XYZ file of C-alpha atoms in Angstrom:
374
model
C -7.765 9.244 11.796
C -8.867 6.274 9.695
C -6.606 5.521 6.743
C -6.557 2.860 4.029
C -3.961 0.093 4.440
C -0.833 0.849 2.391
C -1.048 -1.833 -0.312
C 2.522 -1.789 -1.625
C 4.114 -1.651 1.816
C 1.940 -4.485 3.111
C 2.906 -6.590 0.091
C 6.637 -5.955 0.520
C 6.514 -6.479 4.282
C 4.827 -9.850 3.788
C 6.988 -11.242 1.004
C 10.363 -9.560 0.443
C 12.191 -11.650 3.038
C 11.021 -14.996 1.661
C 11.979 -14.707 -2.002
C 15.112 -15.886 -3.805
C 15.035 -13.260 -6.545
C 13.695 -9.846 -5.551
C 12.830 -7.868 -8.673
C 10.222 -5.877 -6.788
C 12.898 -3.752 -5.101
C 12.578 -0.006 -5.757
C 15.952 1.306 -4.526
C 19.144 1.440 -6.526
C 21.432 -1.318 -5.230
C 22.262 -0.200 -1.687
C 25.678 1.104 -0.766
C 27.704 -0.203 2.134
C 29.283 2.363 4.424
C 32.678 1.395 2.983
C 31.480 1.939 -0.584
C 30.039 5.308 0.399
C 33.332 6.440 1.880
C 35.308 5.355 -1.185
C 32.874 7.060 -3.581
C 33.095 10.232 -1.502
C 36.899 10.172 -1.553
C 37.113 9.322 2.129
C 38.518 6.319 3.950
C 37.741 4.295 7.037
C 39.440 6.895 9.211
C 36.448 9.146 8.612
C 34.404 6.810 10.769
C 36.501 7.916 13.726
C 34.502 11.160 13.672
C 31.624 9.110 15.034
C 33.556 8.062 18.142
C 33.445 11.521 19.691
C 29.879 12.193 18.571
C 27.624 12.683 21.553
C 24.253 10.988 21.090
C 22.180 14.114 21.662
C 19.366 15.297 19.403
C 21.837 17.405 17.461
C 20.627 20.260 15.257
C 16.848 19.943 15.424
C 16.087 20.987 11.801
C 19.165 19.133 10.502
C 22.802 20.221 10.436
C 23.772 23.269 8.401
C 26.148 21.105 6.355
C 23.420 18.623 5.469
C 20.827 21.230 4.560
C 23.408 23.110 2.501
C 24.283 19.944 0.577
C 20.591 19.311 -0.130
C 20.036 22.917 -1.217
C 22.816 22.454 -3.779
C 20.662 19.851 -5.569
C 18.342 22.688 -6.673
C 18.951 25.722 -8.874
C 18.539 28.549 -6.380
C 17.938 27.249 -2.869
C 19.668 27.843 0.462
C 19.908 25.758 3.622
C 17.021 27.745 5.131
C 14.748 26.395 2.361
C 15.253 22.784 3.524
C 13.519 20.836 6.300
C 14.984 17.444 7.262
C 12.539 14.571 7.882
C 12.462 10.830 8.499
C 12.691 9.609 4.907
C 10.720 10.838 1.928
C 7.706 9.032 3.375
C 7.997 11.179 6.477
C 8.412 14.307 4.386
C 5.307 13.543 2.331
C 3.222 12.772 5.394
C 4.244 16.009 7.103
C 3.425 18.122 4.055
C -0.032 16.602 3.775
C -0.734 16.953 7.483
C 0.485 20.552 7.535
C -1.104 21.832 4.337
C -4.406 19.989 3.777
C -7.509 19.558 5.905
C -11.137 18.530 5.799
C -13.026 19.858 2.800
C -9.950 20.902 0.824
C -9.849 19.915 -2.842
C -6.807 17.845 -3.857
C -5.933 16.683 -7.368
C -3.574 13.717 -7.659
C -2.133 12.186 -10.812
C -2.452 8.389 -10.706
C -1.030 5.785 -10.598
C 1.207 7.146 -7.886
C 2.682 6.389 -4.487
C -0.312 5.671 -2.270
C 0.554 8.350 0.282
C -0.595 10.985 -2.214
C -4.111 9.567 -2.306
C -4.742 7.931 1.045
C -3.326 10.569 3.401
C -5.361 13.511 2.052
C -8.472 11.287 1.964
C -7.880 10.339 5.592
C -7.546 14.037 6.458
C -11.015 14.611 5.030
C -9.987 16.220 1.758
C -11.893 15.745 -1.486
C -9.366 13.839 -3.605
C -9.819 13.902 -7.379
C -7.711 11.286 -9.157
C -6.632 12.186 -12.683
C -5.316 9.144 -14.604
C -2.078 9.334 -16.538
C -2.364 8.366 -20.200
C -1.576 4.623 -20.428
C 0.107 5.016 -23.818
C 2.960 7.040 -22.283
C 2.045 7.409 -18.567
C 2.158 11.211 -18.871
C -0.482 13.729 -17.769
C -3.467 14.639 -19.891
C -3.236 18.403 -19.460
C -6.853 18.999 -20.468
C -8.055 16.528 -17.834
C -5.742 18.049 -15.237
C -6.928 21.566 -16.010
C -10.571 20.495 -15.767
C -9.951 18.897 -12.366
C -7.821 21.718 -10.943
C -10.561 24.305 -10.764
C -9.965 27.586 -8.891
C -9.726 27.027 -5.170
C -7.938 23.690 -5.460
C -5.671 23.408 -2.427
C -3.034 20.979 -3.702
C -1.986 19.214 -6.900
C 0.270 16.213 -6.284
C 2.379 13.908 -8.428
C 5.509 11.790 -8.422
C 8.275 12.731 -10.873
C 9.899 10.478 -11.987
C 6.712 8.514 -11.611
C 6.301 5.602 -9.265
C 5.196 3.008 -10.434
C 5.561 3.621 -14.195
C 9.000 5.190 -14.587
C 7.634 7.998 -16.773
C 9.359 11.374 -16.622
C 7.778 14.817 -16.818
C 10.403 17.044 -18.418
C 10.870 20.736 -17.753
C 8.535 21.927 -20.508
C 5.667 19.673 -19.420
C 6.253 20.501 -15.754
C 6.030 24.192 -16.672
C 2.566 23.505 -18.144
C 1.498 21.832 -14.893
C 2.858 24.841 -12.989
C 0.716 27.089 -15.206
C -2.381 25.057 -14.293
C -1.516 25.113 -10.581
C -0.906 28.854 -10.600
C -4.214 29.539 -12.338
C -6.007 27.434 -9.729
C -4.158 29.057 -6.829
C -2.932 25.597 -5.801
C 0.225 24.413 -4.133
C 2.064 21.836 -6.251
C 3.613 18.910 -4.361
C 6.067 16.816 -6.351
C 7.583 13.706 -4.787
C 11.032 13.750 -6.425
C 12.644 10.830 -4.623
C 13.766 9.300 -7.962
C 15.130 12.590 -9.344
C 18.571 12.222 -10.896
C 17.968 8.840 -12.562
C 16.851 9.823 -16.081
C 17.884 7.310 -18.719
C 19.398 9.954 -21.007
C 21.407 13.121 -20.590
C 22.714 14.401 -17.254
C 20.052 12.536 -15.280
C 18.112 15.305 -13.532
C 15.268 17.405 -14.888
C 14.228 20.684 -13.220
C 12.668 20.504 -9.787
C 9.244 21.994 -9.167
C 10.815 24.425 -6.679
C 12.942 25.845 -9.490
C 9.836 26.617 -11.567
C 7.034 27.608 -9.177
C 6.839 29.905 -6.181
C 4.280 27.535 -4.597
C 6.186 24.406 -5.509
C 6.976 21.852 -2.797
C 9.577 19.149 -3.446
C 10.188 16.086 -1.309
C 13.172 13.779 -1.629
C 15.405 11.483 0.343
C 18.329 9.114 0.515
C 16.490 5.900 -0.362
C 16.023 5.531 -4.130
C 18.483 7.434 -6.312
C 20.983 7.765 -3.463
C 21.005 4.030 -2.564
C 20.853 4.545 1.204
C 17.345 3.689 2.370
C 18.800 2.525 5.679
C 19.552 6.096 6.690
C 15.799 6.915 6.861
C 16.514 10.522 5.950
C 14.466 12.774 3.691
C 13.592 16.417 3.203
C 11.071 19.033 2.175
C 12.070 22.042 0.058
C 9.466 24.741 -0.332
C 8.186 28.229 0.503
C 8.809 29.627 4.008
C 5.182 29.326 5.104
C 5.111 25.649 4.074
C 8.288 24.886 6.003
C 6.955 26.698 9.052
C 3.717 24.708 8.948
C 5.640 21.470 8.428
C 7.913 22.303 11.360
C 4.943 22.556 13.738
C 3.796 19.047 12.800
C 7.360 17.775 12.763
C 7.779 18.764 16.421
C 5.111 16.185 17.292
C 6.523 13.311 15.218
C 10.229 13.730 14.513
C 11.993 16.264 16.776
C 15.253 15.502 14.924
C 16.785 12.829 12.753
C 19.629 10.660 14.038
C 23.023 12.345 14.192
C 24.710 9.365 12.509
C 22.157 9.518 9.680
C 22.798 13.245 9.325
C 26.576 12.696 9.270
C 26.559 9.935 6.633
C 23.982 11.699 4.457
C 26.145 14.813 4.475
C 29.159 12.813 3.289
C 27.051 11.362 0.473
C 25.354 14.561 -0.632
C 28.561 16.551 -0.677
C 29.518 14.108 -3.456
C 26.034 13.757 -4.916
C 27.322 13.742 -8.500
C 29.378 10.604 -7.836
C 26.534 8.784 -6.091
C 24.050 9.645 -8.826
C 26.508 8.675 -11.583
C 26.743 5.228 -9.992
C 22.952 5.005 -9.806
C 22.522 5.978 -13.445
C 25.094 3.429 -14.554
C 23.245 0.680 -12.680
C 19.762 1.634 -13.862
C 20.800 2.228 -17.470
C 22.680 -1.080 -17.716
C 19.847 -2.946 -16.021
C 17.155 -1.411 -18.186
C 19.048 -2.741 -21.192
C 18.842 -6.237 -19.644
C 15.064 -5.891 -19.319
C 14.847 -4.559 -22.879
C 16.680 -7.631 -24.203
C 14.359 -9.912 -22.235
C 11.213 -8.168 -23.447
C 12.353 -8.545 -27.058
C 11.975 -12.318 -26.644
C 8.966 -12.394 -24.320
C 5.604 -12.198 -26.132
C 3.398 -12.357 -23.039
C 4.383 -8.992 -21.540
C 5.093 -5.476 -22.719
C 5.491 -2.032 -21.208
C 5.930 1.666 -21.758
C 9.697 1.850 -21.406
C 10.645 3.851 -18.291
C 12.480 7.103 -18.896
C 13.748 7.407 -15.319
C 13.605 5.867 -11.869
C 14.032 2.216 -10.947
C 10.619 0.715 -11.710
C 8.195 0.129 -14.566
C 4.809 -1.467 -15.147
C 4.652 -4.702 -17.138
C 1.341 -5.393 -18.873
C 0.748 -9.140 -19.114
C -1.409 -11.208 -21.446
C -2.918 -13.771 -19.069
C -6.396 -14.145 -17.620
C -5.110 -14.102 -14.061
C -5.437 -11.466 -11.322
C -2.117 -9.777 -10.636
C -1.960 -10.723 -6.962
C -2.675 -14.385 -7.708
C -0.024 -14.312 -10.448
C 2.577 -12.836 -8.106
C 1.820 -15.266 -5.279
C 2.053 -18.271 -7.606
C 5.244 -16.933 -9.174
C 6.786 -16.521 -5.735
C 5.765 -20.016 -4.627
C 6.875 -21.759 -7.813
C 9.970 -19.785 -8.808
C 10.998 -17.724 -5.789
C 10.679 -14.548 -7.889
C 9.093 -11.484 -6.300
C 7.215 -8.844 -8.304
C 4.628 -6.343 -7.063
C 1.050 -6.865 -8.277
C -0.657 -3.909 -9.846
C -3.705 -4.639 -7.694
C -1.987 -3.198 -4.606
C -1.396 0.139 -6.359
C -4.609 0.593 -8.315
C -3.212 -0.853 -11.555
C -4.782 -4.281 -12.025
C -3.507 -6.089 -15.102
C 0.035 -4.860 -14.508
C 3.091 -5.997 -12.566
C 5.646 -3.586 -11.148
C 9.239 -4.638 -11.777
C 12.331 -3.025 -10.306
C 15.583 -2.680 -12.214
C 17.800 -0.948 -9.665
C 18.876 -4.255 -8.116
C 22.132 -6.113 -8.948
C 22.299 -7.186 -12.586
C 22.764 -10.826 -11.607
C 19.384 -10.744 -9.834
C 17.638 -9.712 -13.041
C 19.548 -12.253 -15.127
C 18.543 -15.039 -12.743
C 14.910 -13.965 -12.325
C 13.767 -13.046 -15.833
C 14.112 -16.537 -17.407
C 12.157 -17.950 -14.473
C 9.456 -15.354 -15.002
C 9.268 -16.324 -18.683
C 9.010 -20.013 -17.860
C 6.202 -19.316 -15.413
C 4.257 -17.161 -17.887
C 4.501 -19.746 -20.633
C 3.317 -22.544 -18.393
C 0.320 -20.496 -17.321
C -0.471 -19.466 -20.893
C -0.525 -23.150 -21.898
C -2.964 -24.153 -19.179
């Protein structure tokens, strides 16, 4: 299978270890194991449970406790509706491999996480990219309906959106469900940032709570601050999970028992973990807001959820060149829009520690003003 290089991942792999100020990070500030235990109302003694843990495969589909805790994140799901995978990236890949093949028609809302374009293309599908409206980074329903003609195999999107931070609320998601149902299409929604809305309780409805052919993927990396666990999941109809399980047998077998154990501790106290994440992202977004109010060379559509947004900049400079020069001169890391099909933009993360933003943003301003004066 030939597949396009993964632009964002290649960029981060090449540069994230050599910067002083990483504002390209997409995860909410990562928890230590000690912080996790305290948030979950446990203490260090709970780690003693690991001492007697035999390093077998464990429960192949994931422990009952873990799958039950994940099911509780949705309105009406049970443990049997959950398949454990290696991260949300693993979950997405397995869904695409299991559900789409050569000649299938796929409709993807862009910009998005590159998996949802490149994997179906590599599988031989016809991928139709429907752009989000740049004025609010939300779907144009007329354009989506025109693209999702009857016989469409899959419609795919990220919600909250990566890289823009836009949020499709329940009413708008119900309209997308209507379009998918009319087309007879499955609807895959990558929900890894779910729970981080900037207002209200933080979580909008999941696609699996609205559509019988809805497929949700998620994981421990973004909203749950534990990317190091490499644990994700698929929630969906029985036939989807069965198909995913056949592919999973070839690539995953099971996730690590320690990952399963720690993820269960976290997800049994999901409300506490997500409250921490919302506090961080809401406080940090206010820092970016204050900076933008004094920075004339960039603007954005303010994110409504997630940990990232797209900055539009007013310089005659390709985004990758801008980011490389910024890194060399100031030690500040951003992600160029060019690596995610959004030239003219820069992706900034605001889930990192507040002091990182406060140190990096003045340096970004100084860089932009020097380049504007040249």
